[in-house]
Coordinates of C-alpha atoms and ligand atoms in Angstrom, one line a residue:
M524 CA -76.7 37.7 -7.1
P525 CA -73.4 38.9 -8.5
H526 CA -71.1 36.0 -9.5
S527 CA -68.6 35.7 -6.6
D528 CA -67.6 33.2 -4.0
T529 CA -69.4 35.0 -1.3
L530 CA -73.2 34.9 -0.8
S531 CA -74.7 38.0 0.8
S532 CA -78.2 38.4 2.1
Y533 CA -79.8 41.8 2.7
R534 CA -82.7 43.0 4.7
P535 CA -85.4 44.0 2.1
H536 CA -86.9 46.7 4.3
D537 CA -83.7 48.8 4.4
N538 CA -81.2 47.1 2.1
S539 CA -78.7 46.5 4.9
L540 CA -76.4 43.5 5.0
L541 CA -77.7 40.7 7.2
W542 CA -75.6 37.7 6.4
E543 CA -72.5 36.6 4.4
G544 CA -71.0 33.2 3.7
P545 CA -69.2 31.2 1.2
V546 CA -71.0 29.8 -1.9
A547 CA -70.8 26.0 -2.2
D548 CA -69.1 25.0 -5.5
P549 CA -69.7 21.6 -7.2
G550 CA -66.8 20.1 -5.2
A551 CA -68.3 21.3 -1.9
V552 CA -71.7 20.0 -2.9
S553 CA -70.3 16.5 -3.7
A554 CA -68.4 16.4 -0.5
A555 CA -71.6 17.3 1.4
V556 CA -73.5 14.5 -0.3
A557 CA -70.7 12.1 0.5
R558 CA -70.8 13.0 4.2
A559 CA -74.6 12.6 4.2
R560 CA -74.2 9.2 2.4
S561 CA -71.8 7.8 5.1
A562 CA -74.0 9.1 8.0
Q563 CA -77.3 7.8 6.6
P564 CA -77.2 4.0 7.2
G565 CA -76.6 4.4 10.9
W566 CA -79.6 6.8 11.1
A567 CA -81.8 4.5 9.1
G568 CA -80.8 1.5 11.2
A569 CA -81.5 3.2 14.5
A570 CA -84.8 2.4 16.2
L571 CA -87.6 4.8 15.1
D572 CA -88.0 5.9 18.8
D573 CA -84.4 7.1 18.8
R574 CA -84.9 9.1 15.6
L575 CA -88.2 10.5 17.0
A576 CA -86.4 11.6 20.3
I577 CA -84.1 13.8 18.2
V578 CA -86.9 15.1 16.1
R579 CA -88.8 16.0 19.2
A580 CA -85.7 17.7 20.7
Y581 CA -85.6 19.8 17.5
K582 CA -89.2 20.8 18.1
A583 CA -88.2 21.9 21.6
E584 CA -85.3 23.9 20.2
V585 CA -87.6 25.6 17.6
E586 CA -90.0 26.5 20.4
A587 CA -87.3 27.8 22.7
N588 CA -85.9 29.9 19.9
A589 CA -89.1 30.9 18.3
E590 CA -88.7 34.6 18.8
A591 CA -85.1 34.6 17.4
L592 CA -86.3 32.5 14.4
A593 CA -89.3 34.8 13.8
R594 CA -87.1 37.9 14.0
L595 CA -84.6 36.5 11.5
I596 CA -87.4 35.5 9.1
S597 CA -88.8 39.0 9.3
E598 CA -85.4 40.6 8.8
E599 CA -84.5 38.4 5.9
T600 CA -87.8 38.3 4.0
G601 CA -89.4 41.6 5.1
K602 CA -92.6 39.9 6.2
P603 CA -94.3 41.4 9.3
Y604 CA -93.1 40.1 12.6
W605 CA -96.6 38.9 13.6
E606 CA -96.6 36.8 10.4
A607 CA -93.1 35.5 11.0
K608 CA -94.2 34.3 14.4
T609 CA -96.9 32.2 12.8
E610 CA -94.2 30.7 10.5
A611 CA -92.0 29.8 13.5
G612 CA -95.1 28.2 15.1
S613 CA -95.8 26.1 11.9
T614 CA -92.2 25.0 11.8
A615 CA -92.5 23.5 15.4
A616 CA -96.0 22.1 14.7
K617 CA -94.7 20.2 11.7
V618 CA -93.0 17.7 14.0
D619 CA -96.1 16.2 15.6
I620 CA -97.9 16.2 12.3
S621 CA -95.1 14.4 10.6
I622 CA -94.8 11.8 13.3
Q623 CA -98.5 11.1 12.9
A624 CA -98.3 11.1 9.1
H625 CA -95.3 8.8 9.2
A626 CA -97.2 6.2 11.3
E627 CA -100.4 6.5 9.4
R628 CA -99.2 6.6 5.8
T629 CA -95.8 4.8 5.9
G630 CA -96.0 2.7 9.1
S631 CA -95.8 -1.1 9.1
H632 CA -98.7 -3.6 8.9
V633 CA -98.6 -7.3 9.3
A634 CA -101.6 -9.6 8.6
P635 CA -102.2 -13.3 7.7
F636 CA -101.2 -14.0 4.1
K637 CA -104.5 -14.7 2.3
A638 CA -103.2 -17.6 0.2
D639 CA -101.8 -19.5 3.2
P640 CA -103.0 -17.8 6.4
A641 CA -102.0 -20.6 8.8
A642 CA -98.3 -20.6 7.7
A643 CA -97.4 -17.1 6.5
N644 CA -97.9 -13.4 7.0
Q645 CA -97.9 -10.6 4.6
A646 CA -96.1 -7.5 5.8
L647 CA -95.9 -3.9 4.6
R648 CA -92.9 -1.8 5.8
H649 CA -91.1 1.2 4.4
K650 CA -87.5 2.1 3.7
P651 CA -85.9 5.6 3.3
H652 CA -84.5 6.5 0.0
G653 CA -81.1 7.4 1.3
V654 CA -79.7 10.9 0.7
L655 CA -82.3 13.5 -0.4
A656 CA -81.6 17.0 -1.6
V657 CA -83.9 19.8 -0.5
L658 CA -84.2 23.1 -2.4
G659 CA -86.1 25.8 -0.6
P660 CA -87.9 29.0 -1.7
Y661 CA -87.5 32.4 0.0
N662 CA -91.1 33.2 0.9
F663 CA -91.4 30.6 3.8
P664 CA -87.6 30.1 4.3
A665 CA -88.2 28.0 7.5
H666 CA -91.6 26.3 7.2
L667 CA -91.4 25.0 3.6
P668 CA -87.9 23.3 3.6
N669 CA -88.8 22.2 7.1
G670 CA -91.8 20.5 5.6
H671 CA -89.5 18.3 3.6
I672 CA -86.7 17.9 6.1
V673 CA -88.7 16.8 9.1
P674 CA -90.6 13.9 7.4
A675 CA -87.5 12.9 5.5
L676 CA -85.3 12.6 8.6
I677 CA -88.1 10.7 10.5
A678 CA -88.2 8.2 7.6
G679 CA -84.4 7.6 8.0
N680 CA -83.0 9.7 5.2
A681 CA -80.0 12.1 5.3
I682 CA -80.5 15.6 3.8
V683 CA -78.4 18.0 1.8
F684 CA -80.3 21.3 2.0
K685 CA -79.8 24.4 -0.1
P686 CA -81.8 27.3 1.2
S687 CA -82.9 30.0 -1.2
E688 CA -80.0 32.4 -2.0
L689 CA -82.2 35.2 -0.7
T690 CA -82.7 33.5 2.7
P691 CA -79.4 31.8 3.6
A692 CA -79.4 33.1 7.2
V693 CA -82.8 31.4 8.1
G694 CA -81.5 28.1 6.5
A695 CA -78.3 28.2 8.5
F696 CA -80.2 29.0 11.7
M697 CA -82.5 26.1 11.2
A698 CA -79.6 23.8 10.8
S699 CA -78.1 25.1 14.0
L700 CA -81.3 24.1 15.8
W701 CA -81.0 20.6 14.5
A702 CA -77.4 20.5 15.7
R703 CA -78.4 21.7 19.2
A704 CA -81.1 19.0 19.2
G705 CA -78.4 16.4 18.9
L706 CA -78.9 15.3 15.3
P707 CA -75.8 13.2 14.5
D708 CA -73.1 14.8 12.3
G709 CA -73.5 14.5 8.6
L710 CA -77.3 13.9 8.5
L711 CA -78.2 17.5 7.6
Q712 CA -75.7 19.3 5.4
V713 CA -76.4 22.9 4.3
V714 CA -74.9 24.1 1.1
Q715 CA -75.4 27.8 0.3
G716 CA -75.6 29.4 -3.1
G717 CA -77.9 30.2 -6.0
A718 CA -79.0 28.4 -9.1
D719 CA -75.5 27.1 -9.9
T720 CA -75.3 25.5 -6.5
G721 CA -78.8 24.2 -7.0
R722 CA -77.9 22.7 -10.3
A723 CA -74.8 21.1 -8.8
L724 CA -76.9 19.6 -6.0
A725 CA -79.5 18.3 -8.5
A726 CA -76.7 16.7 -10.5
A727 CA -75.0 15.1 -7.5
D728 CA -75.2 11.5 -6.3
T729 CA -78.4 11.8 -4.3
D730 CA -81.4 9.4 -4.3
G731 CA -83.9 12.2 -4.9
L732 CA -84.8 15.9 -4.6
L733 CA -87.6 17.6 -2.8
F734 CA -88.3 21.0 -4.3
T735 CA -90.5 24.0 -3.4
G736 CA -90.1 26.9 -5.8
S737 CA -91.2 28.3 -9.1
A738 CA -92.6 26.3 -12.0
T739 CA -89.7 27.5 -14.2
T740 CA -87.1 25.9 -12.0
G741 CA -89.3 22.9 -11.3
A742 CA -89.6 22.2 -15.1
M743 CA -85.8 22.5 -15.4
L744 CA -85.3 20.0 -12.6
A745 CA -87.8 17.6 -14.2
R746 CA -85.8 17.7 -17.4
Q747 CA -82.6 17.1 -15.5
F748 CA -84.2 14.2 -13.6
A749 CA -85.6 12.6 -16.8
E750 CA -82.1 11.1 -17.2
T751 CA -82.3 9.4 -13.8
P752 CA -85.9 8.0 -13.3
Q753 CA -84.7 5.9 -10.4
R754 CA -84.4 9.0 -8.3
I755 CA -87.5 10.5 -6.7
L756 CA -88.4 14.1 -7.5
A757 CA -91.1 15.9 -5.6
L758 CA -92.1 19.3 -7.1
E759 CA -94.2 21.9 -5.2
M760 CA -94.6 24.9 -7.6
G761 CA -96.5 28.1 -8.1
G762 CA -100.0 29.0 -9.2
N763 CA -102.2 31.5 -11.0
N764 CA -105.0 31.1 -8.6
P765 CA -108.6 32.1 -9.1
L766 CA -111.0 33.4 -6.6
V767 CA -114.7 33.5 -7.7
V768 CA -117.3 35.7 -6.0
W769 CA -120.9 34.7 -7.0
N770 CA -124.4 35.2 -5.6
L771 CA -123.1 37.1 -2.6
E772 CA -125.6 38.5 -0.2
D773 CA -125.2 42.2 0.7
A774 CA -124.8 41.2 4.4
H775 CA -121.5 39.4 3.4
L776 CA -119.9 42.2 1.3
D777 CA -117.4 43.3 4.0
A778 CA -116.4 39.7 4.9
A779 CA -116.0 38.9 1.2
A780 CA -113.8 42.0 0.7
A781 CA -111.6 40.9 3.6
I782 CA -111.3 37.4 2.1
V783 CA -110.3 38.8 -1.3
V784 CA -107.7 41.2 0.2
Q785 CA -106.2 38.5 2.4
S786 CA -106.1 36.0 -0.5
A787 CA -104.4 38.5 -2.8
F788 CA -102.1 40.5 -0.6
L789 CA -101.1 38.5 2.4
S790 CA -97.3 38.3 2.6
A791 CA -97.2 41.0 -0.1
G792 CA -98.7 38.5 -2.5
Q793 CA -95.7 36.2 -2.0
R794 CA -97.5 33.0 -1.2
C795 CA -97.9 30.2 -3.8
T796 CA -101.6 30.1 -2.9
C797 CA -102.3 33.8 -3.2
A798 CA -105.3 34.7 -5.4
R799 CA -104.1 36.3 -8.7
R800 CA -107.4 36.5 -10.5
L801 CA -110.7 37.7 -9.0
I802 CA -113.6 36.5 -11.1
V803 CA -116.9 38.3 -10.6
H804 CA -120.4 38.6 -12.1
D805 CA -120.3 41.5 -14.6
A806 CA -123.8 42.6 -13.7
D807 CA -123.4 43.1 -9.9
H808 CA -119.8 43.4 -8.9
A809 CA -119.6 47.1 -8.2
P810 CA -120.5 47.2 -4.5
L811 CA -117.9 44.5 -3.8
L812 CA -115.2 46.1 -5.8
D813 CA -115.8 49.4 -3.9
R814 CA -115.3 47.7 -0.6
I815 CA -112.2 45.8 -1.8
V816 CA -110.6 49.0 -3.1
A817 CA -111.5 50.8 0.2
L818 CA -110.0 48.1 2.3
T819 CA -106.9 47.8 0.1
E820 CA -106.3 51.5 0.5
R821 CA -106.3 51.1 4.3
L822 CA -103.6 48.4 4.3
I823 CA -100.5 49.3 6.1
V824 CA -97.4 48.5 4.1
D825 CA -94.3 49.0 6.3
Q826 CA -91.2 47.4 7.7
P827 CA -91.7 44.2 9.6
F828 CA -91.3 45.6 13.2
A829 CA -93.2 48.9 12.6
D830 CA -95.8 50.1 15.1
P831 CA -98.7 50.0 14.2
A832 CA -98.0 46.6 12.7
P833 CA -98.1 46.4 8.9
F834 CA -100.5 44.1 7.0
M835 CA -97.6 43.5 4.6
G836 CA -94.0 44.3 4.1
P837 CA -91.9 44.8 1.0
V838 CA -91.4 42.1 -1.6
I839 CA -88.2 40.2 -1.4
D840 CA -85.8 42.6 -3.3
N841 CA -85.6 45.4 -5.8
R842 CA -85.2 42.9 -8.7
A843 CA -88.5 41.3 -7.8
A844 CA -90.2 44.7 -7.4
D845 CA -88.8 45.9 -10.9
R846 CA -90.0 42.6 -12.5
L847 CA -93.5 43.1 -11.0
L848 CA -93.7 46.7 -12.0
A849 CA -92.8 45.9 -15.6
A850 CA -95.2 42.9 -15.8
A851 CA -98.0 45.0 -14.4
Q852 CA -97.3 47.7 -16.9
G853 CA -97.1 45.3 -19.8
M854 CA -100.4 43.6 -19.0
G855 CA -102.7 46.4 -20.3
G856 CA -106.3 46.5 -19.0
K857 CA -107.9 49.2 -16.8
T858 CA -106.0 50.2 -13.7
I859 CA -108.2 50.2 -10.6
L860 CA -105.3 50.6 -8.1
P861 CA -101.9 51.1 -9.6
L862 CA -98.8 49.0 -8.6
L863 CA -96.6 51.7 -7.1
R864 CA -93.1 51.7 -5.5
L865 CA -93.6 53.4 -2.2
H866 CA -89.9 54.3 -1.4
E867 CA -87.3 54.9 -4.0
G868 CA -84.6 52.2 -3.9
L869 CA -86.6 49.8 -1.7
P870 CA -89.0 47.1 -2.7
F871 CA -92.1 48.3 -0.9
L872 CA -95.1 48.1 -3.3
A873 CA -98.6 49.4 -2.9
P874 CA -101.1 46.5 -3.6
A875 CA -102.7 46.8 -7.0
I876 CA -105.8 45.7 -8.9
T877 CA -106.2 45.8 -12.7
D878 CA -109.3 44.9 -14.7
T879 CA -108.1 42.6 -17.5
S880 CA -111.6 41.5 -18.6
G881 CA -111.6 40.6 -22.3
L882 CA -107.8 40.5 -22.5
A883 CA -105.7 37.4 -22.5
P884 CA -102.7 38.2 -20.3
A885 CA -99.9 35.7 -20.2
D886 CA -100.7 32.8 -17.8
D887 CA -97.8 33.5 -15.6
E888 CA -97.5 33.7 -11.8
L889 CA -96.9 37.3 -10.7
F890 CA -95.5 36.7 -7.3
G891 CA -96.4 39.9 -5.6
P892 CA -99.3 42.1 -4.6
F893 CA -101.1 42.3 -7.9
L894 CA -104.7 41.1 -8.5
Q895 CA -106.5 40.9 -11.9
L896 CA -110.2 41.5 -12.0
I897 CA -112.1 39.4 -14.6
R898 CA -115.8 40.1 -15.2
V899 CA -117.9 37.3 -16.7
A900 CA -121.6 36.8 -17.6
D901 CA -122.5 33.5 -15.9
F902 CA -121.3 30.9 -13.5
D903 CA -120.2 28.4 -16.3
A904 CA -118.0 31.2 -17.7
A905 CA -116.7 31.8 -14.1
I906 CA -115.6 28.2 -13.8
A907 CA -114.1 28.3 -17.3
A908 CA -112.1 31.4 -16.4
A909 CA -111.0 29.9 -13.1
N910 CA -109.6 26.9 -15.0
A911 CA -108.1 28.9 -17.9
T912 CA -104.5 28.4 -16.5
R913 CA -101.7 25.9 -16.9
F914 CA -101.4 25.9 -13.1
G915 CA -103.8 24.3 -10.6
L916 CA -102.8 25.0 -7.0
S917 CA -105.6 26.8 -5.2
A918 CA -109.1 28.1 -5.9
A919 CA -111.9 29.5 -3.9
L920 CA -115.6 30.5 -4.2
I921 CA -117.1 33.2 -2.1
G922 CA -120.9 33.3 -1.9
G923 CA -123.6 30.9 -3.2
D924 CA -125.1 28.0 -1.5
R925 CA -123.9 24.4 -1.0
A926 CA -125.2 23.4 -4.5
L927 CA -123.3 26.2 -6.2
Y928 CA -120.1 25.3 -4.2
D929 CA -120.6 21.6 -5.2
R930 CA -120.6 22.8 -8.9
F931 CA -117.5 24.9 -8.3
W932 CA -115.7 22.0 -6.5
Q933 CA -116.6 19.6 -9.2
G934 CA -115.5 21.9 -12.0
S935 CA -112.3 23.2 -10.4
R936 CA -109.0 21.9 -11.4
A937 CA -106.9 22.6 -8.3
G938 CA -105.4 20.8 -5.3
V939 CA -106.9 23.2 -2.8
V940 CA -110.5 24.2 -3.3
N941 CA -112.1 26.4 -0.6
W942 CA -115.5 27.9 0.1
N943 CA -116.0 31.3 1.8
R944 CA -112.4 31.2 3.0
P945 CA -109.2 32.6 1.4
T946 CA -107.2 30.8 -1.2
N947 CA -104.3 30.8 1.2
G948 CA -103.7 29.6 4.8
A949 CA -103.9 25.8 4.1
A950 CA -104.0 23.4 7.0
S951 CA -100.7 21.7 7.7
S952 CA -102.6 18.6 8.7
A953 CA -104.0 18.2 5.1
P954 CA -102.1 17.1 2.0
F955 CA -100.9 20.1 0.0
G956 CA -100.1 20.2 -3.7
G957 CA -101.5 21.1 -7.1
V958 CA -102.1 19.8 -10.6
G959 CA -100.9 21.2 -13.9
L960 CA -97.8 23.2 -13.6
S961 CA -98.2 23.5 -9.8
G962 CA -96.7 20.1 -9.0
N963 CA -95.9 16.6 -10.2
H964 CA -98.5 14.6 -8.2
R965 CA -96.3 14.3 -5.1
P966 CA -98.3 16.4 -2.7
S967 CA -96.5 17.7 0.4
A968 CA -97.7 18.7 4.0
Y969 CA -99.5 15.6 5.4
Y970 CA -98.6 13.5 2.4
A971 CA -94.9 14.4 2.5
A972 CA -94.4 11.1 4.3
D973 CA -95.3 9.3 1.1
Y974 CA -92.3 10.7 -0.9
C975 CA -89.8 10.2 1.9
A976 CA -90.0 6.4 1.9
W977 CA -90.7 3.5 -0.4
P978 CA -92.9 0.6 0.4
V979 CA -91.6 -3.0 0.7
A980 CA -94.1 -5.8 0.6
S981 CA -93.1 -9.1 2.1
V982 CA -94.7 -12.6 2.5
E983 CA -93.0 -14.2 5.5
A984 CA -93.1 -17.7 7.0
A985 CA -91.0 -18.9 10.0
T986 CA -90.1 -22.1 8.2
P987 CA -90.0 -23.0 4.5
H988 CA -93.4 -24.2 3.4
L989 CA -94.8 -24.8 -0.1
A990 CA -96.6 -27.5 -2.0
L991 CA -96.6 -27.0 -5.8
P992 CA -100.1 -26.3 -7.0
A993 CA -100.4 -28.8 -9.9
G994 CA -98.5 -30.5 -12.7
V995 CA -96.2 -32.7 -10.8
R996 CA -95.7 -36.3 -11.9
Ligands
NAD2376 P1 -87.1 29.6 -7.4 O1 -87.6 28.5 -8.3 O2 -86.5 30.8 -8.0 O3 -86.0 29.0 -6.4 C1 -86.3 27.9 -5.5 C2 -85.0 27.2 -5.2 O4 -84.4 26.6 -6.4 C3 -83.9 28.1 -4.7 O5 -83.2 27.5 -3.7 C4 -83.1 28.4 -5.9 O6 -81.8 28.8 -5.6 C5 -83.1 27.1 -6.6 N1 -82.9 27.2 -8.1 C6 -83.1 28.2 -8.9 N2 -82.8 27.8 -10.2 C7 -82.3 26.6 -10.1 C8 -81.8 25.7 -11.1 N3 -81.7 26.0 -12.4 N4 -81.4 24.4 -10.7 C9 -81.5 24.1 -9.4 N5 -81.9 24.9 -8.4 C10 -82.4 26.1 -8.8 O7 -88.3 30.0 -6.4 P2 -88.4 31.2 -5.4 O8 -88.5 32.5 -6.2 O9 -87.4 31.1 -4.4 O10 -89.8 31.0 -4.7 C11 -91.0 31.5 -5.1 C12 -91.7 30.4 -5.9 O11 -92.0 29.3 -5.1 C13 -93.1 30.9 -6.4 O12 -93.2 30.4 -7.7 C14 -94.0 30.2 -5.5 O13 -95.3 29.9 -6.0 C15 -93.3 28.9 -5.2 N6 -93.8 28.3 -4.0 C16 -94.5 27.1 -4.1 C17 -95.0 26.5 -2.9 C18 -95.7 25.2 -2.9 O14 -95.8 24.6 -1.9 N7 -96.4 24.8 -4.0 C19 -94.8 27.2 -1.7 C20 -94.0 28.3 -1.7 C21 -93.5 28.9 -2.8

């Protein structure tokens, strides 16, 4: 983004201007936090049912505007329209899941106090943190920030949300749906801008920050937050995810190829859970690789609304495409399918596979349609290769029997471990997060409720009542 006071967002598929708006400077960020701060106590003090009525009205707004939201997501990210519609669906579905998670994980419980059950109760209740910052990524510009915002509002927090600088229009549209749902003024502030605005928001007077984005940014935020350990920091970051194929029956070769292709190239490889490394048995991988290559060559890469519908669109912008092309070239190895720019001046890439067996490429997340093939001699080596990463987000095994999968599950260091299913497409009704550089042990999705509120334990008696235990003359 050029340094200016105006933020512009372009459609990746044709580079046309989609949205423009002012960049929030540090003063505007502080003012937004102050507005959120003064609105929050009234929201936290309202009855839960009153908050839930507004959150449900937001769900109705998302559903009523699902087509417009999906179109905007497609225009701003380049992802296929069919896929953007699933994102709009997940955005609405998050509401019921979050209401259930709030009740189950951060609800209130009252029981007789063990030490004095006749006179006192012990109670567990939760309180919101106050004002929470939300920083969103571009790849799911609605669903992922929404995954922080909905549970945080249910818990009684106010939000200052900075969408990705690459997807400001989707962020602004989501905020307009909250306003239409009747969310009181001040509770959801949107500040637009890039890393500078993000830094200003992280430094502002909030009670915490909920982040989804790259490990590089997450690590910077962790350093910044080290100075204020009293503020909560939830980090959802990237991965360098392994997909192991082992002991596969011939009858399952086509299904396995489909799982590999979907794992690696869905959303043009721009999902945190995409498979980056395909680990196979050196001795018998050829028939599978043939099918993967054949299927990859048949994938339609086109603009989001094209007919026939594309499997994948462009990556987010030309800078991302250039970075990916340079990283692929610098990796070495044997090219099986080259990473190619399909249209001069636009970020459409042909999905690529490179055999990096025996090399030690940098353990970085290449956030695009690029898959490494790694051939190994035995299953222990496959598990070791799968875990040879600083990240630990998702992993999957294709093939084998239950005993082999149990070995894989036991040996895998990742927060999502699947069997005969892609590495991506996690269930929103499950917790979602990773270990290593993929997160800071504050998983999101179903467990987002946990980082949106803090527990208060109480022992309560209607009248003062205590006899000292001993030692009184
Ligand atoms: P990013 O880290 O570049 O940006 C994320 C957000 O942080 C943006 O709003 C950005 O403006 C802001 N930001 C950037 N630098 C900052 C700084 N120094 N201080 C404060 N804020 C800053 O990530 P991205 O490129 O938008 O998204 C792709 C990344 O997100 C990938 O690494 C992907 O794996 C990850 N991701 C993770 C999950 C998950 O749930 N684990 C989900 C989706 C995407």
